[in-house]
Coordinates of C-alpha atoms (C1' of nucleotides) in Angstrom, one line a residue:
Chain J
M1 CA 83.9 -146.3 -10.1
S2 CA 82.2 -143.7 -12.1
D3 CA 84.0 -140.4 -12.5
S4 CA 81.4 -137.8 -12.0
S5 CA 83.9 -135.0 -12.0
S6 CA 84.5 -135.2 -15.7
A7 CA 81.0 -136.0 -16.7
D8 CA 80.1 -132.6 -18.2
S9 CA 76.4 -132.0 -17.8
P10 CA 74.5 -130.4 -20.6
I11 CA 73.9 -126.7 -20.2
T12 CA 70.2 -127.3 -19.8
L13 CA 71.0 -128.5 -16.3
H14 CA 73.1 -125.5 -15.3
L15 CA 71.5 -123.3 -12.7
A16 CA 72.5 -120.1 -14.6
Y17 CA 70.8 -121.5 -17.7
L18 CA 67.6 -122.6 -15.9
L19 CA 67.3 -119.1 -14.4
A20 CA 67.8 -117.4 -17.7
Q21 CA 65.3 -119.7 -19.4
A22 CA 62.6 -119.2 -16.7
N23 CA 63.2 -115.5 -16.5
R24 CA 63.0 -115.2 -20.3
E25 CA 59.7 -117.0 -20.4
I26 CA 58.0 -115.3 -17.5
N27 CA 59.2 -111.9 -18.5
R28 CA 58.1 -112.5 -22.1
Q29 CA 54.6 -113.1 -20.9
L30 CA 54.6 -110.1 -18.7
D31 CA 56.1 -107.9 -21.4
A32 CA 53.4 -109.0 -23.9
R33 CA 50.7 -107.8 -21.5
L34 CA 52.4 -104.5 -20.7
R35 CA 53.3 -103.7 -24.3
A36 CA 49.6 -104.0 -25.2
E37 CA 49.3 -100.9 -23.0
G38 CA 52.4 -99.4 -24.6
V39 CA 54.7 -99.8 -21.6
P40 CA 58.0 -101.8 -21.6
V41 CA 58.7 -103.9 -18.5
E42 CA 61.6 -101.7 -17.5
Q43 CA 59.2 -98.7 -17.3
W44 CA 56.6 -100.8 -15.4
R45 CA 59.2 -101.7 -12.8
I46 CA 60.2 -98.1 -12.4
L47 CA 56.6 -97.0 -12.0
K48 CA 55.9 -99.7 -9.6
L49 CA 59.0 -99.0 -7.5
L50 CA 58.0 -95.4 -7.3
S51 CA 54.5 -96.2 -6.3
D52 CA 55.9 -98.5 -3.6
G53 CA 57.9 -95.4 -2.4
N54 CA 58.0 -92.1 -4.3
G55 CA 61.2 -90.0 -4.7
R56 CA 64.2 -92.2 -5.2
S57 CA 67.7 -91.3 -6.4
M58 CA 68.9 -92.6 -9.7
G59 CA 71.4 -94.9 -8.0
E60 CA 68.8 -96.5 -5.9
L61 CA 66.4 -96.8 -8.8
A62 CA 69.1 -98.3 -11.1
E63 CA 69.8 -100.9 -8.4
N64 CA 66.2 -101.8 -7.9
A65 CA 65.1 -101.6 -11.5
L66 CA 67.9 -103.9 -12.5
L67 CA 69.3 -101.4 -15.0
N68 CA 72.8 -99.8 -15.1
H69 CA 73.2 -96.1 -14.7
P70 CA 73.4 -94.9 -18.3
T71 CA 70.5 -97.0 -19.3
L72 CA 68.4 -95.7 -16.5
T73 CA 69.3 -92.1 -17.3
K74 CA 68.0 -92.6 -20.9
T75 CA 64.9 -94.5 -19.8
I76 CA 64.0 -91.7 -17.4
D77 CA 64.6 -89.2 -20.2
R78 CA 61.9 -91.0 -22.1
M79 CA 59.5 -91.2 -19.2
V80 CA 60.0 -87.5 -18.5
A81 CA 59.2 -86.8 -22.1
D82 CA 56.0 -88.8 -21.6
S83 CA 55.3 -86.9 -18.4
L84 CA 55.2 -90.1 -16.3
V85 CA 58.0 -89.0 -13.9
Y86 CA 60.0 -85.9 -13.1
R87 CA 63.4 -85.1 -11.7
I88 CA 64.2 -83.0 -8.6
S89 CA 67.7 -82.3 -7.4
D90 CA 68.1 -83.6 -3.9
P91 CA 68.3 -80.6 -1.6
A92 CA 70.2 -82.7 1.0
D93 CA 72.9 -83.8 -1.4
R94 CA 73.0 -81.9 -4.7
R95 CA 74.9 -84.6 -6.5
K96 CA 71.8 -86.7 -6.3
V97 CA 68.7 -86.5 -8.5
L98 CA 65.4 -87.7 -7.0
I99 CA 62.8 -89.2 -9.3
Y100 CA 59.1 -88.7 -8.6
C101 CA 56.0 -90.1 -10.2
S102 CA 53.6 -87.6 -11.8
D103 CA 49.9 -88.0 -11.4
R104 CA 49.8 -89.4 -14.9
G105 CA 52.5 -91.9 -13.9
K106 CA 50.6 -92.8 -10.8
A107 CA 47.4 -93.4 -12.8
L108 CA 49.3 -95.6 -15.3
A109 CA 50.8 -97.6 -12.4
R110 CA 47.4 -98.2 -11.0
K111 CA 46.1 -99.3 -14.3
L112 CA 49.0 -101.7 -14.9
A113 CA 49.2 -103.3 -11.5
P114 CA 46.2 -105.6 -12.1
L115 CA 47.9 -106.9 -15.3
A116 CA 51.0 -107.9 -13.4
L117 CA 49.0 -109.4 -10.5
D118 CA 46.8 -111.3 -13.0
Q119 CA 49.8 -112.8 -14.8
E120 CA 51.2 -114.0 -11.5
A121 CA 47.7 -115.4 -10.6
H122 CA 47.8 -117.4 -13.8
I123 CA 51.1 -118.9 -13.0
V124 CA 50.1 -119.7 -9.5
N125 CA 47.0 -121.3 -10.9
S126 CA 48.7 -123.7 -13.3
Y127 CA 51.9 -124.2 -11.2
G128 CA 50.5 -124.5 -7.8
D129 CA 50.2 -122.4 -4.7
K130 CA 52.8 -124.2 -2.6
A131 CA 55.3 -124.7 -5.4
T132 CA 55.2 -121.0 -6.2
A133 CA 55.6 -119.9 -2.6
Q134 CA 58.5 -122.3 -2.3
L135 CA 60.1 -121.1 -5.4
K136 CA 59.8 -117.5 -4.3
R137 CA 61.4 -118.4 -0.9
L138 CA 64.3 -120.1 -2.6
L139 CA 64.9 -117.2 -5.0
E140 CA 64.8 -114.7 -2.2
T141 CA 67.5 -116.5 -0.2
L142 CA 69.6 -117.1 -3.4
I143 CA 69.5 -113.4 -4.2
E144 CA 70.4 -112.6 -0.6
R145 CA 73.4 -115.0 -0.7
A146 CA 74.6 -113.9 -4.0
G147 CA 74.3 -110.2 -3.5
Chain E
M1 CA 38.1 -108.1 7.9
S2 CA 41.3 -107.4 6.0
D3 CA 41.0 -107.0 2.3
S4 CA 43.9 -108.8 0.9
S5 CA 42.7 -108.5 -2.7
S6 CA 43.5 -104.8 -2.8
A7 CA 46.7 -104.9 -0.7
D8 CA 49.1 -104.4 -3.6
S9 CA 52.3 -106.2 -2.8
P10 CA 55.6 -104.5 -3.5
I11 CA 57.3 -105.5 -6.7
T12 CA 60.1 -107.1 -4.8
L13 CA 57.7 -109.9 -4.0
H14 CA 56.5 -110.5 -7.6
L15 CA 57.7 -113.8 -9.1
A16 CA 58.7 -112.1 -12.3
Y17 CA 60.8 -109.6 -10.4
L18 CA 62.5 -112.2 -8.2
L19 CA 63.4 -114.2 -11.3
A20 CA 64.8 -111.2 -13.1
Q21 CA 66.8 -110.3 -10.0
A22 CA 68.2 -113.8 -9.5
N23 CA 69.0 -114.2 -13.1
R24 CA 70.7 -110.8 -13.3
E25 CA 72.9 -111.6 -10.3
I26 CA 73.9 -115.1 -11.3
N27 CA 74.5 -114.2 -14.9
R28 CA 76.5 -111.2 -13.9
Q29 CA 78.8 -113.5 -11.9
L30 CA 79.1 -115.9 -14.8
D31 CA 79.6 -113.2 -17.3
A32 CA 82.5 -111.7 -15.3
R33 CA 84.3 -115.0 -15.4
L34 CA 83.7 -115.6 -19.1
R35 CA 84.6 -112.0 -20.2
A36 CA 87.9 -112.4 -18.5
E37 CA 88.4 -115.0 -21.3
G38 CA 86.9 -112.6 -23.9
V39 CA 83.7 -114.5 -24.3
P40 CA 80.2 -113.1 -23.7
V41 CA 77.7 -115.5 -22.1
E42 CA 75.6 -115.7 -25.3
Q43 CA 78.6 -117.1 -27.1
W44 CA 79.4 -119.5 -24.3
R45 CA 75.9 -120.8 -24.4
I46 CA 76.2 -121.4 -28.1
L47 CA 79.5 -123.1 -27.8
K48 CA 78.2 -125.3 -25.0
L49 CA 75.0 -126.2 -26.9
L50 CA 77.1 -127.2 -29.9
S51 CA 79.4 -129.3 -27.8
D52 CA 76.4 -131.0 -26.3
G53 CA 75.4 -131.8 -29.8
N54 CA 77.1 -130.4 -32.9
G55 CA 75.3 -129.3 -36.1
R56 CA 72.1 -127.5 -35.2
S57 CA 69.9 -125.2 -37.2
M58 CA 69.6 -121.5 -36.6
G59 CA 66.1 -121.9 -35.3
E60 CA 67.0 -124.6 -32.9
L61 CA 70.0 -122.7 -31.7
A62 CA 68.0 -119.5 -31.3
E63 CA 65.4 -121.3 -29.2
N64 CA 68.0 -122.9 -27.0
A65 CA 70.4 -120.0 -26.7
L66 CA 67.5 -117.8 -25.7
L67 CA 68.1 -115.4 -28.5
N68 CA 65.8 -114.2 -31.2
H69 CA 66.6 -114.9 -34.8
P70 CA 68.2 -111.7 -36.1
T71 CA 70.3 -111.5 -32.9
L72 CA 71.5 -115.0 -33.4
T73 CA 72.3 -114.4 -37.0
K74 CA 74.6 -111.5 -36.0
T75 CA 76.1 -113.3 -33.1
I76 CA 77.0 -116.2 -35.4
D77 CA 78.4 -113.8 -37.9
R78 CA 80.9 -112.6 -35.2
M79 CA 81.7 -116.2 -34.1
V80 CA 82.3 -117.2 -37.7
A81 CA 84.6 -114.2 -38.1
D82 CA 86.5 -115.5 -35.0
S83 CA 86.6 -119.0 -36.5
L84 CA 84.7 -120.5 -33.6
V85 CA 81.9 -122.0 -35.7
Y86 CA 80.9 -122.4 -39.3
R87 CA 77.7 -122.6 -41.4
I88 CA 76.7 -125.5 -43.6
S89 CA 73.5 -125.4 -45.6
D90 CA 71.3 -128.4 -44.6
P91 CA 71.3 -130.9 -47.5
A92 CA 68.0 -132.3 -46.3
D93 CA 66.2 -129.0 -46.2
R94 CA 67.9 -126.1 -48.0
R95 CA 66.0 -123.5 -46.1
K96 CA 68.0 -124.4 -43.0
V97 CA 71.5 -123.6 -42.1
L98 CA 73.4 -125.9 -39.7
I99 CA 76.0 -124.5 -37.3
Y100 CA 79.0 -126.5 -36.4
C101 CA 81.8 -125.9 -33.9
S102 CA 85.3 -125.6 -35.3
D103 CA 88.2 -127.2 -33.6
R104 CA 89.1 -123.8 -32.2
G105 CA 85.5 -123.5 -30.9
K106 CA 85.7 -126.9 -29.4
A107 CA 88.9 -126.1 -27.6
L108 CA 87.5 -122.9 -26.3
A109 CA 84.4 -124.7 -25.0
R110 CA 86.6 -127.2 -23.2
K111 CA 88.5 -124.4 -21.7
L112 CA 85.4 -122.5 -20.5
A113 CA 83.4 -125.4 -19.2
P114 CA 85.3 -125.6 -15.9
L115 CA 84.7 -121.9 -15.3
A116 CA 80.9 -122.4 -15.5
L117 CA 81.0 -125.5 -13.4
D118 CA 83.2 -123.8 -10.8
Q119 CA 80.8 -120.9 -10.6
E120 CA 77.9 -123.3 -10.0
A121 CA 80.0 -125.2 -7.4
H122 CA 80.5 -121.9 -5.5
I123 CA 76.8 -121.3 -5.5
V124 CA 76.0 -124.8 -4.3
N125 CA 78.7 -124.3 -1.7
S126 CA 77.2 -121.2 0.0
Y127 CA 73.6 -122.0 -0.8
G128 CA 73.4 -125.6 0.0
D129 CA 73.2 -128.8 -1.9
K130 CA 69.6 -129.6 -1.2
A131 CA 68.3 -126.0 -1.7
T132 CA 70.0 -125.9 -5.1
A133 CA 68.7 -129.2 -6.3
Q134 CA 65.2 -128.2 -5.1
L135 CA 65.5 -124.8 -6.9
K136 CA 66.5 -126.5 -10.1
R137 CA 63.6 -128.9 -9.9
L138 CA 61.1 -126.1 -9.4
L139 CA 62.6 -124.0 -12.2
E140 CA 62.4 -127.0 -14.6
T141 CA 58.8 -127.6 -14.0
L142 CA 58.0 -123.9 -14.1
I143 CA 59.6 -123.7 -17.6
E144 CA 57.8 -126.8 -18.7
R145 CA 54.4 -125.3 -17.6
A146 CA 55.1 -121.9 -19.0
G147 CA 56.4 -123.0 -22.4
Chain K
dT1 C1' 53.1 -129.9 -62.4
dG2 C1' 52.4 -125.6 -60.9
dT3 C1' 50.6 -122.3 -57.5
dG4 C1' 50.2 -120.3 -53.1
dA5 C1' 50.8 -120.6 -48.2
dA6 C1' 54.1 -121.5 -44.6
dC7 C1' 58.7 -121.9 -43.0
dT8 C1' 63.9 -120.6 -42.4
dA9 C1' 67.2 -117.4 -42.3
dT10 C1' 69.1 -112.9 -43.4
dT11 C1' 69.2 -107.8 -44.1
dG12 C1' 69.0 -102.8 -43.2
dA13 C1' 67.2 -99.1 -40.6
dA14 C1' 65.9 -97.7 -36.1
dA15 C1' 66.1 -98.0 -31.2
dA16 C1' 68.3 -99.3 -27.0
dT17 C1' 72.4 -100.5 -24.4
dT18 C1' 77.0 -100.3 -23.0
dC19 C1' 81.6 -98.3 -22.3
dA20 C1' 84.6 -94.7 -21.2
dA21 C1' 85.1 -90.1 -20.3
dC22 C1' 83.4 -86.0 -18.1
dT23 C1' 81.0 -82.6 -14.7
dT24 C1' 79.4 -81.4 -10.5
dT25 C1' 79.2 -82.0 -5.6
dC26 C1' 80.6 -83.8 -1.2
dC27 C1' 83.8 -84.9 2.4
dA28 C1' 88.2 -86.2 4.9
dG29 C1' 92.5 -84.5 6.3
dC30 C1' 95.6 -81.1 6.4
Chain X
dG1 C1' 89.4 -72.8 4.4
dC2 C1' 92.0 -75.7 0.8
dT3 C1' 93.0 -79.6 -1.7
dG4 C1' 92.5 -84.1 -3.6
dG5 C1' 90.0 -88.2 -3.8
dA6 C1' 85.5 -90.4 -4.0
dA7 C1' 80.6 -90.4 -5.2
dA8 C1' 76.4 -89.4 -8.3
dG9 C1' 74.7 -88.6 -12.8
dT10 C1' 75.0 -87.5 -17.5
dT11 C1' 76.9 -87.6 -22.2
dG12 C1' 78.5 -89.2 -26.8
dA13 C1' 80.5 -92.8 -29.6
dA14 C1' 80.5 -97.5 -30.5
dT15 C1' 78.2 -101.8 -30.2
dT16 C1' 74.3 -104.6 -29.9
dT17 C1' 69.5 -105.7 -30.3
dT18 C1' 65.1 -105.3 -32.3
dC19 C1' 61.5 -104.5 -35.8
dA20 C1' 59.8 -104.9 -40.3
dA21 C1' 60.6 -106.3 -44.7
dT22 C1' 62.9 -109.6 -47.9
dA23 C1' 64.7 -113.8 -50.4
dG24 C1' 64.9 -118.5 -51.0
dT25 C1' 62.7 -123.4 -50.0
dT26 C1' 59.4 -126.6 -49.0
dC27 C1' 54.9 -128.7 -48.9
dA28 C1' 49.9 -129.4 -49.7
dC29 C1' 46.7 -129.7 -53.1
dA30 C1' 44.2 -128.6 -56.9

DNA sequence: TGTGAACTATTGAAAATTCAACTTTCCAGC
DNA sequence: GCTGGAAAGTTGAATTTTCAATAGTTCACA
């Protein structure tokens, strides 16, 4: 009988590798569009998260923007310097700092949103409506399980 | 009628975001296991790629290890310092540099492979055999289309 | 055969990220 | 009310990554 337990599959078939590869490619495309407007993807994510719901703590933002705390602190520093967002100490818990989008930040988010949607539309276009929906569903449940 | 074209979906539903999130989570888990052995994921990928086929050029490796050239050069520098791999100028094209795994590197790759497989096994276990296979298939074709 | 364009890899400076330590604030239990 | 431990954010040093420029090879073609 064949011994599949010792047949070590190439890394190109590992789930972790496939995810890294797909992520790299898709985010590279998105980054190219956004950088043409002078905005790195991390900042786009933050702007979009805030326009989905303004006024979030650093911890919440770090979690959702997929950044760890010190990185987020420094990214927010840059965005504050660019007047895209501002900090306000949370009156309900003064350990926390809440981040808000400025008008300038909101305007930028509105300008960038179509770029991101258009990129996704292009993918859906060449990849298929159903396949994309299915992929999203699978990713959502994977994240849910893994988290 | 409802105007779905202007309904801007939250970023948590964007494909690029879902991929980034899933990738972060799965790779975080893998990284935790590998770092316990003192090896960052990038180095694991390189070791595994070389054990799948020894003697690759920097360009080929960069492509497959999902690293850009200068980053790979410096990563290989570290691995050479640790005697995991070595460089040989390609006799057929002296612009190229071929990377080979040392015996030490091969031994490390053999030691690490079960960790990576075991992690995947855990995912398959909680996530389901079919769902995993389906996800992999979708990712493969997405990468193919996007590339 | 020799010249210039394209390709491969590396380098050094600049920028971003990470790690560990630190400050401030909150809260549970005494 | 105090006190000590936990939580939230920030900081500075060290590491890593990135960008732009460089050096060495190869190849097409005049």
